[in-house]
Amino acid sequence: MDLIWLIPLIPGIGAAINGLVGIRLFNKAQSATVACASMGIAAVLSLMAFVDLLGLEAREHVVVLANWIPPIPLATANGIGAFEVPWAFRLDPLSGMMILIVSGIGFLIHVYSVSYMDDEPRGAYARYFCYLNLFCFFMLTLVLGANLLVMFVGWEGVGLCSYLLIGFYYEKKSASDAGKKAFLVNRIGDWGFVLAIFFIFFTFGTVDFKAVANIAAEMPIEIAQFGVLSIICLLLFVGATGKSAQIPLYVWLPDAMEGPTPVSALIHAATMVTAGVYMVARNAVLFSHAPMVMEIVAIVGLLTAFVAASIGLVQYDIKRVLAYSTVSQLGYMFLAMGVGAYAVGVFHLMTHAFFKALLFLGSGSVIRAMNHEQDMRRMGGLRAYMPVTFITMLIGSLAIAGIPPLAGFFSKDEILFKTFLSNRVFWGLAVLTAAMTSFYMFRLMSMTFFGNYRGPAWQTENHENETSTDTHGGHGSWHGPHESPRMMTVPLAILAVGAIVAGFVGIPAALGGHNAIEHFLEPSIAVATSEPAAHMSHAGELGLMVLSVLISVSAIGLAYRFYVQRPELAERMRDRWARAHRVLLNKYYVDEFYNATAVRGTMLSAKKLWRFDARVVDGAVNLTGWLTVFSAWLSHLFDKYVVDGLVNLVGWSASESSFSVRRMQTGLIQNYALVMLLGVFVFVSVYFIVN
């Protein structure tokens, strides 16, 4: 376990090799081998470290690699303290589970990408795998960091990599704009995170997670006041809101679908967007001492889940449906955090990683089969052409809908149960959100795989030789929808298995289980509560489960009826509720509102400042320069005509007078004697006259 630093380092080395050498020299096979091998080694090391962790009684192991920031005297609430930060990694149940998710699912996505990105040029292919490896390096650094600053390095690193990967097709304006949007929105959240780090050091004199938790555990719970712990937690949540796409900073995530589909699966489903949830869970002791902030977390999470799910009901782009589904599921996780069910939120993070990565990769398989078509209105009937993709995506859809015994059932229903114990109104909205989730996911499945084929036509000469009459977007000849190669379907099958069995680690007591994952995470998430936890009988819990499943099944049936059996009903409903449909289709006009206020205001103020700078600041500078030049010119004139004139006058006077005197200097002794004699004569004459 002392070698856990190799887990992030090896993908970092892979990124360096592909970035420095691969882009120039490697062929596609060599670039893919380096990237996949580095992730495979990281996954094996993660599994070995996790197994070793299970054998530790303390369930924690810290590795200090170097004294990163030596002691610096800084002010704290208790006087001058030493700001010292080691570069250290902490392996415990929470980080152990996260490195398995990041490295394991990351490896499968790397393998999937080998085939999916095969159409890219050699240099772009190596660049893509460089970015992918680099992202995994920073994400593994984030989850293994033993203190806030090491986490922050990984935090900023994944933000950089998301910018690079979302804008991978940088020549496409929408992709480059989406990358910049993600980068800028995340900077807003990072502002809150940085301030939180400052406040934490000032309050506790350290930024180590364990030390902060130990000190905070001894502090009173801020029930009736919004004290320093509440301020810290609110700022941490601002950071989590940006990274995990919560209201009001969720707008970057749907646009991030401009990147390659495997990027969506890795960054925006399984890893990066869950970083905010992980950060809140890692600081569970702090949040448990700030109940008012926890209520804010729950409300924001619930609203995000509800709003995103409602938008997903009417979207036609297959990836955007999944994008809003991701935002909604992240809202579920924050709802769990807000009601104090930290372990349950992490449990849902884990199950979500499997079925959402599966759904995104499945959508990539569909998009590739349809020659890069993403509009579900131009699909239909694809289950006949893509049986493996259909079956695996069906498993993922059933899992996210919460149908037993798939993974999503256990984690989603545990969130609903904890929410019911905390707030019945929240529970009602969460159940409604779950119903919408089931509806839009099976709307996606129905429009994509069921009914009649609605895509572009292709012509076949015979059953054995198909030739395309539709190049469809300039991607070359297309021979109709077809199943993806094994390099893509095998990762789908493995993720489908995960979506089936991952939930078994959290079987609740009401179903005869022991909530194993909650007990496993206890050493990492030990929180204080201000009041005894509410309880419910197993029968009541089972009743809530049955109700939730019935609602989900009803929503699935409704979607099947609207989009397979009676598609005219969906069109009739759309026409009847045209205004509501338009609002949802345009995502509540939030982007338009931001463009009209924040973006336009920023651009307008920038132009005003530019004009002020050009006319006032630059004008003052230019005026100063002109005055300097003018005064220098006047000084030049004064110097030339006055100072130099006086000097020249003295010189001229001396020259002229010397000319007259020079005539008297003949060099003849007799002349000088005559002058002397005349002088004596004049002197004597004057003397006698005066006397």
XYZ file of C-alpha atoms in Angstrom:
691
model
C 0.000 0.000 0.000
C 2.990 2.305 0.274
C 2.980 2.289 -3.528
C -0.495 3.805 -3.934
C 1.224 6.856 -5.434
C 1.804 4.698 -8.523
C -1.965 4.508 -9.125
C -2.233 8.102 -10.394
C 1.360 8.287 -11.617
C 1.153 5.530 -14.231
C -1.720 7.131 -16.211
C 0.238 10.387 -15.917
C 3.248 8.676 -17.511
C 0.986 7.315 -20.240
C -0.278 10.830 -20.920
C 3.283 12.155 -21.089
C 4.389 9.437 -23.524
C 1.469 9.972 -25.889
C 1.643 13.742 -25.560
C 5.393 14.134 -26.065
C 6.134 11.229 -28.392
C 2.921 9.594 -29.576
C 1.434 12.586 -31.379
C 4.555 12.820 -33.573
C 5.754 9.245 -33.916
C 3.236 6.594 -32.805
C 0.736 4.837 -34.990
C -2.802 4.345 -33.659
C -2.129 0.883 -32.232
C 0.888 2.119 -30.271
C -0.988 5.136 -28.860
C -3.922 2.956 -27.808
C -1.619 0.331 -26.273
C 0.211 2.892 -24.128
C -3.034 4.484 -22.919
C -4.922 1.257 -22.236
C -1.938 -0.452 -20.630
C -1.370 2.444 -18.228
C -5.023 2.414 -17.190
C -5.036 -1.356 -16.913
C -2.010 -1.281 -14.597
C -3.647 1.477 -12.522
C -6.819 -0.639 -12.246
C -4.846 -3.698 -11.098
C -2.909 -1.639 -8.541
C -6.176 -0.120 -7.305
C -7.687 -3.560 -6.829
C -4.589 -4.775 -4.967
C -4.617 -1.714 -2.714
C -8.310 -2.183 -2.030
C -7.813 -5.831 -1.063
C -4.945 -4.858 1.252
C -7.152 -2.175 2.791
C -9.742 -4.766 3.742
C -7.110 -6.495 5.852
C -6.259 -3.371 7.866
C -7.955 -3.029 11.207
C -7.766 0.780 11.082
C -9.070 0.828 7.486
C -6.752 3.728 6.706
C -3.262 4.150 5.322
C -1.484 7.441 4.627
C 1.564 7.746 2.376
C 3.599 10.972 2.554
C 5.716 11.428 -0.570
C 7.285 14.800 0.166
C 7.002 17.941 2.250
C 5.319 19.938 -0.490
C 4.941 23.316 1.261
C 7.413 23.829 4.155
C 6.170 25.536 7.357
C 5.090 29.125 6.734
C 3.922 31.263 9.672
C 0.356 32.416 9.032
C -2.388 33.853 11.199
C -5.131 31.546 12.453
C -8.071 31.994 14.795
C -5.823 30.805 17.649
C -2.795 32.943 16.823
C 0.131 32.397 14.487
C 0.191 28.885 13.077
C 2.441 26.984 10.680
C 0.965 26.469 7.220
C 2.578 23.183 6.211
C 1.266 20.866 3.502
C 2.745 17.446 2.688
C 2.127 15.801 -0.672
C 0.255 12.872 0.840
C -2.241 10.248 -0.279
C -4.837 8.647 1.991
C -6.325 5.229 1.272
C -9.490 4.528 3.227
C -12.865 2.970 2.365
C -14.115 6.102 0.578
C -11.024 6.718 -1.534
C -10.585 2.967 -2.045
C -14.034 2.678 -3.592
C -13.424 5.754 -5.739
C -10.124 4.541 -7.194
C -11.825 1.282 -8.198
C -14.549 3.250 -9.984
C -12.183 5.676 -11.706
C -9.555 3.160 -12.775
C -11.939 0.279 -13.538
C -14.533 2.161 -15.550
C -11.787 4.384 -16.950
C -10.022 1.297 -18.311
C -13.206 0.035 -19.983
C -13.793 3.436 -21.575
C -10.209 3.480 -22.851
C -10.764 0.072 -24.460
C -14.073 1.220 -25.951
C -12.378 4.335 -27.354
C -9.849 2.271 -29.306
C -12.547 1.372 -31.809
C -14.873 4.356 -31.392
C -12.172 6.920 -32.213
C -10.583 4.877 -34.992
C -11.796 7.305 -37.682
C -9.655 10.096 -36.235
C -6.284 11.016 -37.790
C -3.207 9.501 -36.166
C -2.138 12.691 -34.381
C -5.629 13.440 -33.056
C -5.944 9.810 -31.942
C -2.782 10.084 -29.799
C -3.867 13.506 -28.518
C -7.225 12.071 -27.440
C -5.615 9.261 -25.438
C -3.132 11.725 -23.949
C -6.019 13.832 -22.641
C -7.879 10.747 -21.409
C -4.863 9.465 -19.456
C -4.179 12.933 -18.089
C -7.739 13.212 -16.852
C -7.469 9.894 -15.001
C -4.167 11.025 -13.453
C -5.790 14.140 -12.006
C -8.988 12.344 -10.959
C -7.045 9.682 -9.075
C -4.981 12.442 -7.440
C -8.209 14.155 -6.396
C -9.712 11.125 -4.672
C -6.470 9.967 -3.042
C -5.424 13.393 -1.738
C -4.992 13.376 2.040
C -5.587 17.091 2.359
C -7.523 19.875 0.706
C -4.626 21.272 -1.315
C -3.671 17.951 -2.912
C -7.363 17.444 -3.689
C -7.459 20.929 -5.172
C -4.600 20.094 -7.552
C -6.610 17.155 -8.862
C -9.763 19.293 -8.801
C -8.226 21.936 -11.073
C -6.570 19.279 -13.215
C -9.834 17.552 -14.107
C -11.278 20.980 -14.877
C -8.451 21.565 -17.348
C -8.864 18.113 -18.886
C -12.621 18.584 -19.239
C -11.898 21.756 -21.217
C -9.480 19.856 -23.462
C -11.763 16.860 -23.977
C -15.029 18.752 -24.439
C -13.330 20.990 -26.968
C -11.496 18.073 -28.603
C -13.038 18.958 -31.974
C -11.741 22.506 -31.536
C -12.281 23.430 -35.186
C -16.015 23.079 -34.545
C -17.281 26.305 -32.970
C -19.964 24.679 -30.807
C -17.345 22.327 -29.329
C -14.822 25.064 -28.572
C -17.585 27.225 -27.077
C -18.749 24.309 -24.907
C -15.205 23.750 -23.636
C -14.834 27.410 -22.703
C -18.256 27.412 -21.059
C -17.371 24.405 -18.901
C -14.047 25.969 -17.923
C -15.531 29.343 -16.974
C -18.523 27.987 -15.055
C -16.251 25.692 -13.069
C -14.048 28.657 -12.170
C -17.034 30.208 -10.406
C -17.395 27.140 -8.227
C -13.648 26.945 -7.671
C -13.746 30.466 -6.233
C -15.940 29.119 -3.414
C -13.683 26.102 -2.901
C -10.550 28.268 -2.592
C -12.204 30.551 -0.046
C -13.298 27.490 1.913
C -9.696 26.253 2.064
C -8.586 29.631 3.434
C -11.332 29.584 6.067
C -10.544 25.996 7.048
C -6.873 26.769 7.692
C -7.745 29.956 9.571
C -10.249 28.066 11.745
C -8.473 24.747 12.296
C -4.814 25.544 11.588
C -4.565 22.626 9.148
C -5.959 21.456 5.802
C -5.628 17.715 6.475
C -9.010 16.009 6.173
C -8.595 13.766 9.207
C -7.259 16.527 11.449
C -10.052 18.897 10.424
C -12.672 16.201 11.080
C -11.245 15.423 14.516
C -11.280 19.091 15.572
C -14.711 19.758 14.064
C -16.165 16.740 15.870
C -15.453 18.465 19.181
C -17.192 21.692 18.139
C -20.892 22.375 18.838
C -23.435 21.822 16.095
C -24.594 25.158 14.682
C -28.311 24.603 15.066
C -29.483 28.137 15.788
C -26.749 30.196 14.162
C -24.947 30.498 10.837
C -21.444 30.321 12.237
C -18.007 29.729 10.831
C -18.634 26.027 10.118
C -21.752 26.945 8.163
C -19.806 29.510 6.141
C -17.102 26.937 5.379
C -19.647 24.320 4.319
C -21.570 26.787 2.170
C -18.369 27.738 0.339
C -17.464 24.074 -0.113
C -20.905 23.475 -1.553
C -20.404 26.343 -4.014
C -17.353 24.457 -5.270
C -19.322 21.221 -5.440
C -22.140 22.996 -7.298
C -19.798 23.985 -10.102
C -18.042 20.658 -10.476
C -21.160 18.496 -10.048
C -23.475 20.677 -12.176
C -26.103 21.788 -9.691
C -28.414 24.789 -9.929
C -27.404 27.470 -10.881
C -24.095 26.190 -12.322
C -25.421 23.149 -14.188
C -25.578 24.764 -17.642
C -22.139 23.573 -18.758
C -22.897 19.860 -18.524
C -25.485 19.485 -21.350
C -23.247 21.471 -23.705
C -20.352 19.205 -22.766
C -21.934 16.568 -25.004
C -20.060 18.262 -27.861
C -17.064 16.131 -26.920
C -16.593 12.529 -28.093
C -19.122 10.135 -26.553
C -16.543 8.153 -24.501
C -15.569 11.477 -22.931
C -19.190 11.933 -21.878
C -19.133 8.495 -20.319
C -15.892 9.044 -18.419
C -16.036 12.666 -17.339
C -19.714 13.465 -17.241
C -21.147 10.236 -15.894
C -18.689 8.181 -13.924
C -16.008 10.413 -12.475
C -15.519 14.183 -12.756
C -19.066 15.312 -12.078
C -19.165 13.144 -8.984
C -16.127 14.967 -7.566
C -18.413 17.459 -5.810
C -20.385 14.648 -4.200
C -17.138 13.003 -3.115
C -15.870 16.270 -1.634
C -19.039 16.748 0.432
C -18.861 13.150 1.644
C -15.180 13.562 2.508
C -16.122 16.564 4.681
C -19.219 14.919 6.159
C -18.208 15.825 9.727
C -18.140 19.516 8.813
C -21.494 19.390 7.058
C -23.120 17.452 9.887
C -22.256 20.409 12.149
C -23.976 22.868 9.786
C -27.624 21.698 9.563
C -28.778 24.901 7.842
C -26.300 24.327 5.032
C -27.386 20.689 4.805
C -30.925 21.899 4.215
C -29.649 24.163 1.441
C -27.801 21.190 -0.062
C -30.966 19.085 0.023
C -33.129 21.810 -1.541
C -30.633 22.587 -4.320
C -30.142 18.883 -5.024
C -33.868 18.204 -5.164
C -34.596 21.204 -7.394
C -31.758 20.223 -9.708
C -33.028 16.656 -9.930
C -36.588 17.794 -10.666
C -35.732 20.538 -13.180
C -33.236 18.404 -15.111
C -35.639 15.458 -15.250
C -38.430 17.657 -16.596
C -36.138 18.987 -19.337
C -35.110 15.442 -20.250
C -38.735 14.554 -20.949
C -38.806 16.366 -24.307
C -35.222 16.380 -25.640
C -34.553 14.647 -28.961
C -30.763 14.434 -28.932
C -29.934 11.046 -27.400
C -26.829 12.368 -25.626
C -28.629 15.416 -24.242
C -31.297 13.202 -22.697
C -28.525 11.337 -20.898
C -26.815 14.608 -19.993
C -29.907 15.933 -18.218
C -30.324 12.506 -16.668
C -26.821 12.882 -15.219
C -27.657 16.311 -13.800
C -30.818 14.851 -12.271
C -29.034 11.883 -10.718
C -26.378 14.158 -9.258
C -29.221 16.100 -7.695
C -30.373 12.845 -6.106
C -26.915 12.351 -4.622
C -26.897 15.842 -3.115
C -30.404 15.268 -1.792
C -29.013 12.252 0.070
C -26.135 14.355 1.406
C -28.540 17.075 2.481
C -30.675 14.708 4.548
C -27.580 13.295 6.235
C -27.425 10.031 4.283
C -23.819 10.481 3.172
C -23.074 6.796 2.698
C -26.269 6.364 0.670
C -25.255 9.256 -1.595
C -21.872 7.611 -2.176
C -23.643 4.291 -2.791
C -25.722 5.928 -5.525
C -22.549 7.514 -6.899
C -21.100 4.027 -7.292
C -24.144 2.404 -8.910
C -24.704 5.453 -11.120
C -21.148 5.140 -12.427
C -21.952 1.706 -13.843
C -25.322 2.284 -15.450
C -24.647 5.823 -16.673
C -21.304 4.906 -18.236
C -23.141 1.974 -19.827
C -25.877 4.243 -21.204
C -23.442 6.793 -22.598
C -21.297 4.139 -24.245
C -24.465 2.513 -25.554
C -25.553 5.816 -27.051
C -22.104 6.059 -28.658
C -22.653 2.640 -30.196
C -25.989 3.839 -31.581
C -24.499 7.087 -32.895
C -21.691 5.214 -34.623
C -24.135 2.719 -36.102
C -26.286 5.590 -37.413
C -23.277 7.328 -38.975
C -23.086 10.024 -36.263
C -26.811 10.741 -36.155
C -27.946 11.810 -32.656
C -31.578 12.827 -33.247
C -33.830 10.047 -31.929
C -36.545 11.082 -34.404
C -34.275 9.696 -37.141
C -33.785 6.328 -35.488
C -36.274 3.615 -34.500
C -36.296 -0.150 -34.837
C -32.585 -0.498 -34.116
C -32.934 -3.508 -31.835
C -33.099 -5.673 -34.968
C -29.719 -4.357 -36.108
C -27.999 -3.919 -32.728
C -29.079 -6.673 -30.332
C -26.112 -6.411 -27.941
C -26.375 -2.623 -27.672
C -30.137 -2.913 -27.195
C -29.923 -5.489 -24.402
C -27.153 -3.689 -22.516
C -28.869 -0.297 -22.800
C -32.123 -1.895 -21.663
C -30.328 -3.144 -18.549
C -28.912 0.334 -17.935
C -32.330 1.943 -18.413
C -33.993 -0.501 -16.021
C -31.227 0.170 -13.498
C -31.616 3.951 -13.593
C -35.387 3.532 -13.404
C -34.951 1.651 -10.134
C -36.362 -1.701 -11.191
C -35.331 -4.569 -8.862
C -32.972 -6.315 -8.570
C -30.752 -4.013 -10.600
C -28.215 -1.675 -8.975
C -30.218 1.536 -9.252
C -33.105 0.047 -7.305
C -31.134 -0.367 -4.088
C -29.382 3.010 -4.104
C -32.321 5.068 -5.395
C -34.821 3.559 -3.013
C -32.454 3.998 -0.084
C -32.263 7.718 -0.962
C -36.049 7.907 -1.145
C -36.355 6.096 2.179
C -33.892 8.405 3.961
C -35.641 11.410 2.428
C -39.027 10.134 3.622
C -37.685 9.931 7.156
C -36.351 13.481 6.901
C -38.980 15.443 4.938
C -42.189 14.104 3.362
C -42.493 17.007 0.899
C -38.980 16.363 -0.370
C -39.849 12.691 -0.694
C -42.932 13.459 -2.806
C -40.919 15.580 -5.248
C -38.177 12.941 -5.341
C -40.698 10.220 -6.226
C -42.138 12.420 -8.983
C -38.606 12.931 -10.274
C -38.063 9.163 -10.253
C -41.225 8.730 -12.322
C -39.980 11.284 -14.865
C -36.632 9.470 -14.961
C -38.332 6.189 -15.860
C -40.468 7.932 -18.480
C -37.700 9.773 -20.333
C -35.341 6.792 -20.269
C -37.912 4.511 -21.858
C -38.945 7.282 -24.213
C -35.302 7.154 -25.311
C -35.381 3.355 -25.611
C -38.710 3.403 -27.469
C -37.705 6.078 -29.970
C -34.312 4.452 -30.566
C -34.922 0.711 -30.583
C -38.664 0.127 -31.032
C -41.188 0.942 -33.724
C -40.329 1.445 -37.368
C -36.982 2.561 -38.683
C -37.095 6.321 -39.366
C -33.482 7.017 -40.303
C -31.885 7.729 -43.673
C -32.336 5.048 -46.296
C -29.593 2.939 -47.802
C -29.670 0.807 -50.919
C -28.668 -2.830 -51.081
C -27.685 -4.594 -54.290
C -28.131 -7.997 -52.670
C -28.157 -9.558 -49.247
C -24.389 -10.011 -49.226
C -23.263 -6.724 -50.686
C -24.662 -3.478 -49.347
C -23.769 -0.129 -50.890
C -24.815 3.198 -49.511
C -26.561 5.946 -51.396
C -26.291 8.319 -48.410
C -22.988 9.632 -47.162
C -24.899 11.289 -44.306
C -22.866 14.154 -43.070
C -19.702 13.604 -44.988
C -18.442 10.671 -42.937
C -17.977 8.451 -45.954
C -20.071 5.608 -47.311
C -22.602 4.135 -44.940
C -24.046 0.658 -45.184
C -26.936 1.033 -42.780
C -27.241 0.527 -39.002
C -25.136 -2.312 -37.649
C -23.821 -3.710 -34.402
C -20.606 -2.233 -33.079
C -17.342 -4.226 -33.029
C -16.398 -6.366 -30.063
C -13.938 -3.758 -28.799
C -17.038 -1.671 -28.040
C -19.620 -4.299 -27.114
C -17.426 -6.145 -24.581
C -17.103 -3.056 -22.325
C -20.869 -2.617 -22.675
C -21.433 -6.179 -21.500
C -19.065 -5.787 -18.518
C -20.754 -2.532 -17.468
C -24.142 -4.217 -17.839
C -23.018 -6.890 -15.387
C -21.954 -4.123 -13.019
C -25.335 -2.425 -13.413
C -26.953 -5.715 -12.365
C -24.816 -6.748 -9.389
C -23.358 -3.504 -8.001
C -26.411 -2.850 -5.853
C -26.050 -6.099 -3.930
C -23.437 -4.495 -1.673
C -26.170 -2.277 -0.228
C -29.143 -4.571 0.342
C -31.167 -2.975 3.166
C -32.237 -4.786 6.305
C -35.860 -4.711 5.117
C -34.843 -7.114 2.327
C -32.697 -9.285 4.562
C -29.413 -7.496 3.953
C -27.070 -5.596 6.226
C -26.401 -2.358 4.304
C -22.845 -3.602 3.871
C -21.632 -0.542 1.980
C -22.803 1.838 4.723
C -20.886 -0.131 7.338
C -17.880 -0.315 5.034
C -17.821 3.485 4.628
C -18.252 4.247 8.346
C -14.514 4.860 9.035
C -14.527 7.547 6.327
C -17.922 9.064 7.126
C -18.357 9.364 10.888
C -20.804 12.207 11.548
C -22.495 13.835 14.476
C -26.233 14.427 14.577
C -28.195 16.967 16.537
C -31.132 14.677 17.160
C -31.915 10.947 17.150
C -32.423 9.509 13.688
C -35.994 8.682 12.683
C -36.860 5.033 12.187
C -39.501 3.054 10.351
C -40.546 -0.562 10.479
C -39.341 -2.937 7.795
C -42.930 -3.277 6.606
C -43.202 0.468 6.098
C -39.890 0.524 4.236
C -41.041 -2.337 2.017
C -44.254 -0.457 1.328
C -42.300 2.580 0.143
C -40.200 0.342 -2.092
C -43.246 -1.256 -3.662
C -44.840 2.130 -4.235
C -41.680 3.461 -5.851
C -41.345 0.440 -8.133
C -45.024 0.624 -9.147
C -44.635 4.303 -10.043
C -41.541 3.559 -12.115
C -43.189 0.637 -13.903
C -46.247 2.802 -14.649
C -44.010 5.502 -16.120
C -42.249 2.891 -18.255
C -45.582 1.580 -19.495
C -46.765 5.107 -20.262
C -43.617 5.815 -22.304
C -44.069 2.557 -24.245
C -47.679 3.401 -25.021
C -46.891 6.982 -26.086
C -43.921 6.204 -28.292
C -44.465 2.637 -29.530
C -48.113 1.623 -29.385
C -49.791 5.005 -29.937
C -47.195 7.578 -31.045
C -49.999 9.896 -32.116
C -50.836 10.349 -28.427
C -47.430 11.904 -27.827
C -47.945 14.268 -30.757
C -51.403 15.155 -29.493
C -50.075 15.862 -26.006
C -47.275 17.961 -27.457
C -49.760 20.049 -29.454
C -52.139 20.375 -26.527
C -49.411 21.540 -24.173
C -47.420 23.391 -26.809
C -46.334 26.241 -24.546
C -45.120 23.949 -21.768
C -43.424 21.736 -24.350
C -41.658 24.753 -25.825
C -40.453 25.865 -22.406
C -39.060 22.415 -21.604
C -37.571 21.961 -25.076
C -35.760 25.274 -24.623
C -34.583 24.224 -21.133
C -36.605 26.871 -19.286
C -34.679 29.459 -21.312
C -31.972 29.404 -18.655
C -29.182 29.692 -21.237
C -31.005 32.596 -22.852
C -31.418 34.231 -19.449
C -27.714 33.794 -18.672
C -26.799 35.126 -22.105
C -29.051 38.151 -21.597
C -27.772 38.867 -18.087
C -24.443 37.380 -17.082
C -22.896 36.939 -20.538
C -24.308 40.078 -22.122
C -23.694 42.041 -18.931
C -20.111 40.824 -18.790
C -19.520 41.623 -22.450
C -21.238 45.000 -22.144
C -19.271 45.924 -19.035
C -16.101 44.713 -20.759
C -16.847 46.991 -23.722
C -17.610 49.892 -21.385
C -14.377 49.270 -19.516
C -12.535 49.014 -22.826
C -13.954 52.340 -23.918
C -13.136 53.879 -20.528
C -9.641 52.477 -20.839
C -9.303 53.714 -24.417
C -10.764 57.152 -23.856
C -10.000 57.986 -20.230
C -7.049 55.886 -19.093
C -5.318 55.819 -22.457
C -6.410 59.441 -23.008
C -4.805 60.498 -19.749
C -1.671 58.551 -20.604
C -1.587 59.989 -24.118
C -2.242 63.510 -22.779
C 0.586 63.071 -20.302
C 2.790 61.916 -23.135
C 1.758 64.865 -25.331
C 2.365 67.305 -22.492
C 5.731 65.711 -21.901
C 6.621 66.061 -25.578
C 5.305 69.665 -25.667
C 7.222 70.661 -22.524
C 10.296 68.978 -23.935
C 9.846 71.026 -27.146
C 9.514 74.231 -25.117
C 12.535 73.227 -23.081
C 14.355 72.594 -26.337
C 13.460 76.072 -27.592
C 14.515 77.681 -24.308
C 17.730 75.711 -24.295
C 18.422 76.526 -27.953
C 17.572 80.210 -28.014
C 18.080 81.334 -24.420
C 20.649 79.123 -22.756
C 22.610 78.364 -25.911
C 22.075 81.993 -27.026
C 23.632 83.368 -23.863
C 26.509 80.962 -24.089
C 27.000 81.793 -27.749
C 26.763 85.548 -26.938
C 29.511 85.255 -24.350
C 31.587 83.335 -26.820
C 30.927 85.856 -29.596
C 31.749 88.731 -27.275
C 34.969 87.077 -26.254
C 35.753 86.326 -29.882
C 35.081 89.904 -31.059
C 36.894 91.517 -28.186
C 39.793 89.186 -28.609
C 39.984 90.186 -32.272
C 40.423 93.844 -31.304
C 42.929 93.061 -28.595
C 44.735 90.647 -30.898
C 45.533 93.499 -33.304
C 47.471 95.130 -30.523
C 49.590 92.029 -29.994
C 52.151 92.545 -32.756
C 55.051 90.707 -31.170
C 57.471 93.686 -31.701
C 59.388 94.865 -28.602
C 59.619 98.434 -29.772
C 55.824 98.618 -30.028
C 55.389 97.282 -26.516
C 58.059 99.776 -25.242
C 56.248 102.630 -26.969
C 52.948 101.640 -25.321
C 54.615 101.407 -21.932
C 56.155 104.858 -22.431
C 52.811 106.298 -23.408
C 51.272 104.702 -20.348
C 53.853 106.227 -18.062
C 53.350 109.572 -19.732
C 49.566 109.384 -19.245
C 49.944 108.299 -15.637
C 52.332 111.091 -14.787
C 50.190 113.654 -16.612
C 47.072 112.632 -14.719
C 48.960 112.746 -11.459
C 50.206 116.299 -11.982
C 46.849 117.518 -13.210
C 45.068 116.103 -10.177
C 47.518 117.551 -7.755
